PDB file of C-alpha atoms in Angstrom:
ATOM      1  CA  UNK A   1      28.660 -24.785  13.985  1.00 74.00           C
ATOM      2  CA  UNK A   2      28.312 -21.398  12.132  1.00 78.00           C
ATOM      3  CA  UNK A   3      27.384 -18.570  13.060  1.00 89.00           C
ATOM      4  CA  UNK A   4      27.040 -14.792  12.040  1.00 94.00           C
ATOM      5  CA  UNK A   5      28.032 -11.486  13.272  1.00 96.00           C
ATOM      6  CA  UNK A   6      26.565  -8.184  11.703  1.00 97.00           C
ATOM      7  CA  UNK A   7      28.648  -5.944  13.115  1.00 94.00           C
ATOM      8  CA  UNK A   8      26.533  -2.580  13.253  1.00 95.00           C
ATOM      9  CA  UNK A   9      23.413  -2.521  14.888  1.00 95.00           C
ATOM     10  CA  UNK A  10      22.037   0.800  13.512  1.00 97.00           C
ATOM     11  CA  UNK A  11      23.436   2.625  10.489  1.00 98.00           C
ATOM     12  CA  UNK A  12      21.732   6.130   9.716  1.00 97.00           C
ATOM     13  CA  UNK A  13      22.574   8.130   6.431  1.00 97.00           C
ATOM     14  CA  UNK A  14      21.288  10.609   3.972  1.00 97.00           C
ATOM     15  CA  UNK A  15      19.722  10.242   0.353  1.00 97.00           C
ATOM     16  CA  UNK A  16      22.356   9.486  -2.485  1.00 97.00           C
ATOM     17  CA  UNK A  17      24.942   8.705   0.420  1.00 98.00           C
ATOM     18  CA  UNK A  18      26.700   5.475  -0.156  1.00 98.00           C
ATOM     19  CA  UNK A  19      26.419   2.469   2.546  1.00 98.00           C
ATOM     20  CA  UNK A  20      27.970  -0.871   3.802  1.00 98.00           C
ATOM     21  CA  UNK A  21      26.741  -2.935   6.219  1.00 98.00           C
ATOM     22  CA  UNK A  22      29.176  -5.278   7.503  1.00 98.00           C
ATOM     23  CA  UNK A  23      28.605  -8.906   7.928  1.00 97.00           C
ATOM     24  CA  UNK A  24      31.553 -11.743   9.218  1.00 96.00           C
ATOM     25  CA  UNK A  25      30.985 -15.167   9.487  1.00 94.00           C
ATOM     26  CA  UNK A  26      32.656 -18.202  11.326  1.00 90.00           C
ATOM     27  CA  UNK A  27      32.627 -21.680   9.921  1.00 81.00           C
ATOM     28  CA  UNK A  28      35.055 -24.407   9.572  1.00 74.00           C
ATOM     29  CA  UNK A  29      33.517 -25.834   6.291  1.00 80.00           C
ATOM     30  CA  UNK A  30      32.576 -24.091   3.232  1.00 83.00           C
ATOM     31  CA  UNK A  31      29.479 -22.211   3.727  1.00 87.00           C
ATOM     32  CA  UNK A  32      26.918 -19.969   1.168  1.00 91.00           C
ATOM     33  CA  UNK A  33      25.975 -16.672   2.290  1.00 93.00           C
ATOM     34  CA  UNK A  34      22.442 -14.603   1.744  1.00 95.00           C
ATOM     35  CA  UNK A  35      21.469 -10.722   2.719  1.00 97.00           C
ATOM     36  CA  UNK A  36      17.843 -10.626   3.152  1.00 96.00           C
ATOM     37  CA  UNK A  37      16.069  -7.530   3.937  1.00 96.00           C
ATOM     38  CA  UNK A  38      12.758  -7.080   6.136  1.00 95.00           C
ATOM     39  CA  UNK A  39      10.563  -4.145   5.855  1.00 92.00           C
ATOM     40  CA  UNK A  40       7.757  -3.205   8.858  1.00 87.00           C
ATOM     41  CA  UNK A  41       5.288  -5.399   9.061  1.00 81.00           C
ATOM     42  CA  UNK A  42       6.788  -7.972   6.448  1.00 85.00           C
ATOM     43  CA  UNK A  43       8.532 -10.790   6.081  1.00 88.00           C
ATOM     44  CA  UNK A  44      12.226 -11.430   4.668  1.00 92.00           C
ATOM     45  CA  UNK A  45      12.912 -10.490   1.104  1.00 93.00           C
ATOM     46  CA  UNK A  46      16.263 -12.288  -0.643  1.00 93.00           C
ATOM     47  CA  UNK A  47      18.492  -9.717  -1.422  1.00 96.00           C
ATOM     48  CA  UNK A  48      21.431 -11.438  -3.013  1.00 95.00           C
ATOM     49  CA  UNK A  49      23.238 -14.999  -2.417  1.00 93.00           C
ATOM     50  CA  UNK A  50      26.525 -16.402  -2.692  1.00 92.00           C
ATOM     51  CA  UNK A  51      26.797 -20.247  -3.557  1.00 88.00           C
ATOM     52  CA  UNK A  52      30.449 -20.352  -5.631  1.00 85.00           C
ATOM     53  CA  UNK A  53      31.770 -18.219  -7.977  1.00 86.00           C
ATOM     54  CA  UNK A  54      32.328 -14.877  -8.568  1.00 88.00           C
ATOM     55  CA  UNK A  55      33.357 -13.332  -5.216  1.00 89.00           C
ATOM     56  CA  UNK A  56      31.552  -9.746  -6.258  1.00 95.00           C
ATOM     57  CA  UNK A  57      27.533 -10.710  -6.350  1.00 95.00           C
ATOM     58  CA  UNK A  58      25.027  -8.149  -7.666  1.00 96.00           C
ATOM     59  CA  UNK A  59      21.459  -8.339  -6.374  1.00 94.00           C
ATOM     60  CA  UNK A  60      18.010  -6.702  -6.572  1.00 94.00           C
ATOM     61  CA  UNK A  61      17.557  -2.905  -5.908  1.00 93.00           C
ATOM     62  CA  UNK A  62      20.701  -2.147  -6.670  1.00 96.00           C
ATOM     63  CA  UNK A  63      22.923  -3.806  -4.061  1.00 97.00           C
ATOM     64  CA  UNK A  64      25.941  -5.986  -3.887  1.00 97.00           C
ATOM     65  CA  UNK A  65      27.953  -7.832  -1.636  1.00 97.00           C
ATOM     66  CA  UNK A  66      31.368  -8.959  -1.488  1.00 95.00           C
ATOM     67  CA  UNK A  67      32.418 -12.370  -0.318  1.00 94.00           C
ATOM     68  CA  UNK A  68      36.114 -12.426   1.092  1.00 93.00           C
ATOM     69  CA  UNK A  69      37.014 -15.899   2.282  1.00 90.00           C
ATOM     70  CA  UNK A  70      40.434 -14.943   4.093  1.00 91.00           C
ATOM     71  CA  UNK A  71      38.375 -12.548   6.101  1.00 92.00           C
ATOM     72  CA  UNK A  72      35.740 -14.589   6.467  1.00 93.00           C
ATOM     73  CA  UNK A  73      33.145 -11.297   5.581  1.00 95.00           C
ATOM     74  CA  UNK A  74      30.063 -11.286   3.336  1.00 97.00           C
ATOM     75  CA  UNK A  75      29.794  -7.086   3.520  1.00 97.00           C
ATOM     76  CA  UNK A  76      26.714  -5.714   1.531  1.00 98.00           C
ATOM     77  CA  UNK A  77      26.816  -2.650   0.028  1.00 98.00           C
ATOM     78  CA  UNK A  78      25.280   0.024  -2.039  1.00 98.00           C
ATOM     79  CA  UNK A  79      26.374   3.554  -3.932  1.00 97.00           C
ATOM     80  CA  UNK A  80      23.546   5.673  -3.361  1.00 97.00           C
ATOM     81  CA  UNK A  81      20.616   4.919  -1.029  1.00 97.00           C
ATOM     82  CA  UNK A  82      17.126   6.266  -1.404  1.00 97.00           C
ATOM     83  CA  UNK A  83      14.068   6.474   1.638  1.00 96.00           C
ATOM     84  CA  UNK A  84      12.897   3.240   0.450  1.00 95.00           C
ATOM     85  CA  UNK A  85      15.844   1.383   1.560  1.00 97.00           C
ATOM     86  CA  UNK A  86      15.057   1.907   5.062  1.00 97.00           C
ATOM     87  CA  UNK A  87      14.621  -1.722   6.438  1.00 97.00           C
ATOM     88  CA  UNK A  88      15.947  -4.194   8.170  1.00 97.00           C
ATOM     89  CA  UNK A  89      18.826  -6.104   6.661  1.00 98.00           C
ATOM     90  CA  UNK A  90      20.217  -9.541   7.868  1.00 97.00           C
ATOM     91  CA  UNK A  91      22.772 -11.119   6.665  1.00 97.00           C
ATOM     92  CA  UNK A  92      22.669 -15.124   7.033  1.00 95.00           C
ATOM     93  CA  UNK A  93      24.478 -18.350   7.134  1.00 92.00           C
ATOM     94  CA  UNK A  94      24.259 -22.006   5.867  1.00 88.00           C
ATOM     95  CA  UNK A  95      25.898 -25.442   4.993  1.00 83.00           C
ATOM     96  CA  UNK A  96      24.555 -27.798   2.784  1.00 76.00           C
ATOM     97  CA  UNK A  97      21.860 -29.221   3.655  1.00 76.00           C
ATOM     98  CA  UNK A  98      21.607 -27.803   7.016  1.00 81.00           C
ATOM     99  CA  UNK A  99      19.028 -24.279   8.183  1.00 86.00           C
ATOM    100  CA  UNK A 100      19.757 -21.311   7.473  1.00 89.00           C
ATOM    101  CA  UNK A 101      21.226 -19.295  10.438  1.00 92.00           C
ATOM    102  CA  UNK A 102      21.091 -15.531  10.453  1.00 95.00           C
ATOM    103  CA  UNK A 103      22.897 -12.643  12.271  1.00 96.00           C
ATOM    104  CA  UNK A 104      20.484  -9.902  14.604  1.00 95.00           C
ATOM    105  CA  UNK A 105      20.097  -7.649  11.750  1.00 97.00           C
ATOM    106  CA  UNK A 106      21.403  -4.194  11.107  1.00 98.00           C
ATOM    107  CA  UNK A 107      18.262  -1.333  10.615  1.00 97.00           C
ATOM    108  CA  UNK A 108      19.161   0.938   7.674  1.00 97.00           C
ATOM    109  CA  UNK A 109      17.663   4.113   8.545  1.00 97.00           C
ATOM    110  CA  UNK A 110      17.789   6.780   4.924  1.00 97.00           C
ATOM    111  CA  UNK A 111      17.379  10.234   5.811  1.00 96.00           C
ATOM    112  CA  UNK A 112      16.553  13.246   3.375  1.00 94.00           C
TER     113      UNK A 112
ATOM    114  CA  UNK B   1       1.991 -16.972  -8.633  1.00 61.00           C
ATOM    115  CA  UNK B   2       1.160 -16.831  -4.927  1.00 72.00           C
ATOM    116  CA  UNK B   3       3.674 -17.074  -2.294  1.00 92.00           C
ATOM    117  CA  UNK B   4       4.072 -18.115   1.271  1.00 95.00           C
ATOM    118  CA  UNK B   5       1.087 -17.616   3.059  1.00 96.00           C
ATOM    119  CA  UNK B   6       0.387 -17.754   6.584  1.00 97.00           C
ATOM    120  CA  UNK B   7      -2.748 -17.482   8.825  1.00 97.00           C
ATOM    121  CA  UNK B   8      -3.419 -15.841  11.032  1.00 97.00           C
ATOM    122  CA  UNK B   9      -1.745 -12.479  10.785  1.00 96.00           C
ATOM    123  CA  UNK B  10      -2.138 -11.692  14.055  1.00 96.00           C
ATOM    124  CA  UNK B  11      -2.873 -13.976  17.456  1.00 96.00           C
ATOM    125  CA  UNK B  12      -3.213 -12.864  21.318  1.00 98.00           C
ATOM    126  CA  UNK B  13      -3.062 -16.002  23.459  1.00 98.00           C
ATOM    127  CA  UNK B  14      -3.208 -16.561  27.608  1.00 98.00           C
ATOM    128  CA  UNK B  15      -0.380 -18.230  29.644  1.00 98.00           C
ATOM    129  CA  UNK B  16      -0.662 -21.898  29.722  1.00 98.00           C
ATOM    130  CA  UNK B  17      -2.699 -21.937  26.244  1.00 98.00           C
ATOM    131  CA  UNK B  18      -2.171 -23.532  23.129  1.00 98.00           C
ATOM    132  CA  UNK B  19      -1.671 -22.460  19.846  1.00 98.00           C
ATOM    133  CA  UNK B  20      -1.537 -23.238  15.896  1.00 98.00           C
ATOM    134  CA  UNK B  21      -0.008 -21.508  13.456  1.00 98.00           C
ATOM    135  CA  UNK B  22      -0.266 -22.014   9.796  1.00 98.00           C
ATOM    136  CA  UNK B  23       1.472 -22.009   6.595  1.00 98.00           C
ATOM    137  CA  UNK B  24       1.186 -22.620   2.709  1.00 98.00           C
ATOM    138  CA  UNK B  25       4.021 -22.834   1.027  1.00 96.00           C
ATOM    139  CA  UNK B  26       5.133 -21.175  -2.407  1.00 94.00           C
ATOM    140  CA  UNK B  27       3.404 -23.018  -5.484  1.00 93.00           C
ATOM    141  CA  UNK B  28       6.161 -25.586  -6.582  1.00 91.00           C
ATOM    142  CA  UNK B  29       8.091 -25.874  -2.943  1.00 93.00           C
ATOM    143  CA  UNK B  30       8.201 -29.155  -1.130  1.00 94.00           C
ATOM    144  CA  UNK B  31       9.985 -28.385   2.153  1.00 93.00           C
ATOM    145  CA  UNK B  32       9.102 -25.861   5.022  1.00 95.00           C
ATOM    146  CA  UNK B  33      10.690 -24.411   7.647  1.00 95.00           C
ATOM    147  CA  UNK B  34       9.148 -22.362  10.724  1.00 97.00           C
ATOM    148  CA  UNK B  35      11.441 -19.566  12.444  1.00 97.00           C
ATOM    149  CA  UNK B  36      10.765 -17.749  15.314  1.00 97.00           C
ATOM    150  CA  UNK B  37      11.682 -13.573  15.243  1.00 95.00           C
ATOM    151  CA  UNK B  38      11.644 -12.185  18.458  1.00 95.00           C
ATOM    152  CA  UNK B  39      11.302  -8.249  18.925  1.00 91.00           C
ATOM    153  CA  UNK B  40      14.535  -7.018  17.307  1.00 88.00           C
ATOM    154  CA  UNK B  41      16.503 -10.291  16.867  1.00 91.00           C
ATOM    155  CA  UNK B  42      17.221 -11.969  13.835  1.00 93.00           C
ATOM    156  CA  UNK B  43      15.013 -15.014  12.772  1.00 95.00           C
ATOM    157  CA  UNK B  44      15.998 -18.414  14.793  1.00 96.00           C
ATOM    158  CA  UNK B  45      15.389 -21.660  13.357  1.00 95.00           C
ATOM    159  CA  UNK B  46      12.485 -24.329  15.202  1.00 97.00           C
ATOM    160  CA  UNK B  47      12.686 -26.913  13.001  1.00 96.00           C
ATOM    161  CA  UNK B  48      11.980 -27.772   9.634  1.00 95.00           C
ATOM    162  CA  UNK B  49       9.974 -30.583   7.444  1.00 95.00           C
ATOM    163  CA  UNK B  50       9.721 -32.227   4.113  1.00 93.00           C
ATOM    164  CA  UNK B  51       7.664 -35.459   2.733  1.00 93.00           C
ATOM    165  CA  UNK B  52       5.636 -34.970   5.724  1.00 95.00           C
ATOM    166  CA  UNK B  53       8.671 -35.344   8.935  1.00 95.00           C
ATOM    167  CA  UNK B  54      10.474 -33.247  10.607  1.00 95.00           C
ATOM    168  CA  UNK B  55      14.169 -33.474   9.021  1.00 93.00           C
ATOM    169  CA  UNK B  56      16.254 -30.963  10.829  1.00 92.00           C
ATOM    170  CA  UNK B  57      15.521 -28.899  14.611  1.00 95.00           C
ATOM    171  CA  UNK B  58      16.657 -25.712  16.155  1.00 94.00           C
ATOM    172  CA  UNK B  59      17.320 -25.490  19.917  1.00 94.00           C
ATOM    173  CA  UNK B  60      13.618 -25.325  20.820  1.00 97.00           C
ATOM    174  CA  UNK B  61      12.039 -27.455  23.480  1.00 97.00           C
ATOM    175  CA  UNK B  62       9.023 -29.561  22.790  1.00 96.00           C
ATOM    176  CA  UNK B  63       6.621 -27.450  23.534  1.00 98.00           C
ATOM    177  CA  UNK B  64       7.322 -26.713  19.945  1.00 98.00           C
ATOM    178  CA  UNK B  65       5.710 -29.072  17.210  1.00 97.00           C
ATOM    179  CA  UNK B  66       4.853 -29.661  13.765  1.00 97.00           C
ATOM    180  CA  UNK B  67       3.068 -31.165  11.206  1.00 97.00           C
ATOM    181  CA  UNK B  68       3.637 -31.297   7.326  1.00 97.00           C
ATOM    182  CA  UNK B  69       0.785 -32.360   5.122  1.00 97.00           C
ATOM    183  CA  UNK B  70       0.203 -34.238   1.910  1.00 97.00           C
ATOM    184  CA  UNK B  71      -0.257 -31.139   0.085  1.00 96.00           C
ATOM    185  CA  UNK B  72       2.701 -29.727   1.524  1.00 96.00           C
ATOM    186  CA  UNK B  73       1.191 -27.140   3.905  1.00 97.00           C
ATOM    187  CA  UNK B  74       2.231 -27.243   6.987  1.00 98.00           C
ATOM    188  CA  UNK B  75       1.376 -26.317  10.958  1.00 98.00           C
ATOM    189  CA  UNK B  76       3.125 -25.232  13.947  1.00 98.00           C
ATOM    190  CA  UNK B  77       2.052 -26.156  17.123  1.00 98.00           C
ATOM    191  CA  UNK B  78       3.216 -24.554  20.259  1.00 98.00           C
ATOM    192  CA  UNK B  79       1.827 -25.684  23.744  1.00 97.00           C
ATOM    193  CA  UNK B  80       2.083 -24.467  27.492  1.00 98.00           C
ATOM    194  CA  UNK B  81       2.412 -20.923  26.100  1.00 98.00           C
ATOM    195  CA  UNK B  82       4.908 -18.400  28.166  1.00 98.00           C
ATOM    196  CA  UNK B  83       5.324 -14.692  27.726  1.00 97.00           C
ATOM    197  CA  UNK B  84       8.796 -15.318  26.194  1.00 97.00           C
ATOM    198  CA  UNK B  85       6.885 -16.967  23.217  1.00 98.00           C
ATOM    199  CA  UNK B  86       5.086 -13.891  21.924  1.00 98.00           C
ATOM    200  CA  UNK B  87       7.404 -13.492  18.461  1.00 97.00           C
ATOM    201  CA  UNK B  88       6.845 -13.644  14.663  1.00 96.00           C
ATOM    202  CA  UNK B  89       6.363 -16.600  13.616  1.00 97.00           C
ATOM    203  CA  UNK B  90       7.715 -17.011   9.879  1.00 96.00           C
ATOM    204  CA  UNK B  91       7.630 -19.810   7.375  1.00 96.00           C
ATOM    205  CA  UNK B  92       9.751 -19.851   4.305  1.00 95.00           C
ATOM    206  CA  UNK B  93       8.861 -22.914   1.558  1.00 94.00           C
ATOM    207  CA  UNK B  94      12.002 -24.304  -0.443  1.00 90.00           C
ATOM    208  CA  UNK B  95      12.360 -26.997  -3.036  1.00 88.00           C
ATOM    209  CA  UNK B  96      14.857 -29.965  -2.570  1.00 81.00           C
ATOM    210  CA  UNK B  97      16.583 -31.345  -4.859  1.00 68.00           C
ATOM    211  CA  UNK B  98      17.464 -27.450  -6.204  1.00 65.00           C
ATOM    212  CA  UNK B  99      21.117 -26.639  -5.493  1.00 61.00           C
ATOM    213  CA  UNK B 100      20.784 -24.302  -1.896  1.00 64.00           C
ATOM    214  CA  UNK B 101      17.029 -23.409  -3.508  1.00 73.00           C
ATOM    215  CA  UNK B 102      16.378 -19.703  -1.155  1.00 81.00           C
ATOM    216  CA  UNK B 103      14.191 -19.669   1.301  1.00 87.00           C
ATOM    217  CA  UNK B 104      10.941 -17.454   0.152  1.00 92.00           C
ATOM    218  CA  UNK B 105       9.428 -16.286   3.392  1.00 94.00           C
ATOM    219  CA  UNK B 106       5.653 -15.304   4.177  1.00 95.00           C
ATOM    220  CA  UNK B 107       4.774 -11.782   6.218  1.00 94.00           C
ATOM    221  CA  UNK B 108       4.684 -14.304   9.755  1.00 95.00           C
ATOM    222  CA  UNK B 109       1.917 -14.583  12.532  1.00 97.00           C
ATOM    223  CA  UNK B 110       2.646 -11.907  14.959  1.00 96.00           C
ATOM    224  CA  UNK B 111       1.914 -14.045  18.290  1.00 98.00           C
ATOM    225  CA  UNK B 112       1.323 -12.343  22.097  1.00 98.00           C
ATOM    226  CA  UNK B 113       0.703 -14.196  24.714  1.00 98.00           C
ATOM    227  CA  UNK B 114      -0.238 -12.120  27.912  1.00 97.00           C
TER     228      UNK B 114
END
């Protein structure tokens, strides 16, 4: 079975700041990889998938992720963070055909 | 275009109670699936249902059901309520037969049960 491991828990930084939040995976099959993001009171937003392809994937607001099969990581990132990015991010799991499994979450906390 | 809905936002049930929560999925989506987000954990999968049957279940006893209907709605059902059950509740909609279609999600049913 997969499964996911975000690896931070909290992450705090300042406006314009660059960020990662890390993400690894474990599967023995081939797998396709989502970041979603929550904010209060909401439900999950799709960030950015990977399906095949293109190991660099751009998403909405201005993040991407980068998946690296030998390391079995799925890290999302983003060059300069503003207030509004403060949210919860999760990064999640899933072979064909089968449910979607996500990590715990990591809370991106942007400070001016 | 409206998305997932769900209703009702918010619930407070007793011990021992039962409970139904409900869902409408995305305009175009087929398939449903109902996860359960417990105070800062990530979402875990109950089960999930398409053509009106449950195809595919998370580790959840079954105390846990569901329901799919013609129109493609669907309801969760949970019985014998405990304390560990208050959550949110979310429902994402999907369409099969898209290549690994994303999950859209609604804002969830924020259950307690005291």
């Amino acid at each position: 079975a997969q499964s996911v491991t975000q690896l931070d828990s909290q992450v705090p930084v300042f406006e314009e700041a660059p960020v990662e939040l890390r993400c690894n995976y474990s599967s023995s099959v081939s797998v396709y990889l989502f970041w979603y993001v929550q904010y209060p009171n909401q439900g999950l937003q799709l960030l950015l998938k990977y399906l095949s392809g293109s190991t660099l994937v751009k998403g909405i607001n201005g993040f991407e992720a980068e998946f690296n099969k030998s390391q079995t990581s799925f890290h999302l990132r983003k060059p300069s963070v503003h207030i509004s990015d403060t949210a919860e991010y999760f990064c999640a799991v899933m072979r064909a055909g089968t449910a979607l499994i996500f990590g715990k979450g990591t809370t991106l906390s942007v400070s001016s | 275009d409206a998305g997932v809905t769900q209703s009702p936002t918010h619930l407070i049930k007793t011990r021992g109670q039962q409970v139904t929560l409900r869902c409408s999925p995305k305009s175009g989506h087929d398939t449903v699936s109902w996860y359960q987000q417990a105070l800062g954990q990530g979402p875990q999968f109950i089960f999930q249902y398409y053509e009106e049957e449950e195809r595919q279940r998370g580790n959840f006893p079954d105390r846990f059901s569901g329901h799919q209907f013609p129109n493609y709605s669907s309801e969760l059902n949970v019985n014998a309520l405990l304390l560990g059950d208050s959550a949110l509740y979310l429902c994402a909609s999907s369409r099969t037969g898209v290549t690994n279609s994303p999950l859209h999600f609604g804002n969830g049913t924020r259950l307690t049960v005291t």
